[in-house]
mmCIF file of C-alpha atoms in Angstrom:
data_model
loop_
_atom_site.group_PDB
_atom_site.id
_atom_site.type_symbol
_atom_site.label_atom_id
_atom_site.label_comp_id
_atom_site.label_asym_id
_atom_site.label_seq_id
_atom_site.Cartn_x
_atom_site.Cartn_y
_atom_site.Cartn_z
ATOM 1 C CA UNK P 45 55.785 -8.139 3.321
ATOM 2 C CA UNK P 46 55.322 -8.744 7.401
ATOM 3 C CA UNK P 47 51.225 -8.572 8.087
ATOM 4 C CA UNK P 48 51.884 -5.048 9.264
ATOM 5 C CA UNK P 49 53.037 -3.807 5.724
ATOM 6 C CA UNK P 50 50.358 -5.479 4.459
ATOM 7 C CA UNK P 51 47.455 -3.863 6.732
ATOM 8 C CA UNK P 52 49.038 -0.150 6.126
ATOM 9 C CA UNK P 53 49.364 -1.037 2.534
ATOM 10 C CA UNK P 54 45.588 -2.049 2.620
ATOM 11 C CA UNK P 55 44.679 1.059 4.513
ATOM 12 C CA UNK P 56 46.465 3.196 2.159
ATOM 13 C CA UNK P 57 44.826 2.073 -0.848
ATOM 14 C CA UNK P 58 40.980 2.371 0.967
ATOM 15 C CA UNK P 59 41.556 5.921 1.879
ATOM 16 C CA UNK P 60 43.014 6.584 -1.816
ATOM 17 C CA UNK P 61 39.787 4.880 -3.125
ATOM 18 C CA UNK P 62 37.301 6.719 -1.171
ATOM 19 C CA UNK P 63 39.112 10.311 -1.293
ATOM 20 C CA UNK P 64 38.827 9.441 -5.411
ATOM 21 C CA UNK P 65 35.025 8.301 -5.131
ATOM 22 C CA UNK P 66 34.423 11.638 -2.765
ATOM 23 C CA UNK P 67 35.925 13.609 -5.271
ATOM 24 C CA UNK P 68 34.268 11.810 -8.440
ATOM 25 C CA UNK P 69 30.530 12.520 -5.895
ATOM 26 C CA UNK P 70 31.766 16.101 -5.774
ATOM 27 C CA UNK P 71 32.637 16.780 -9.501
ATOM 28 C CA UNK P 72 28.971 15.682 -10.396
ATOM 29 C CA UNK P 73 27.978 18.221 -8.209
ATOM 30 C CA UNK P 74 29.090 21.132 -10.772
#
């Protein structure tokens, strides 16, 4: 993996986590 891979891979997987959190926040809402 070149460092680019690696950063978009990265990125990828920090916008996965936070959509999941933001959807775990919004479940406890109902």
């Amino acid at each position: 993996m070149t460092q680019e891979e690696l950063a978009e891979y990265s990125n990828l997987s920090v916008n996965y986590i936070s959509k999941v959190e933001r959807e775990k926040k919004s479940k406890h809402q109902y």
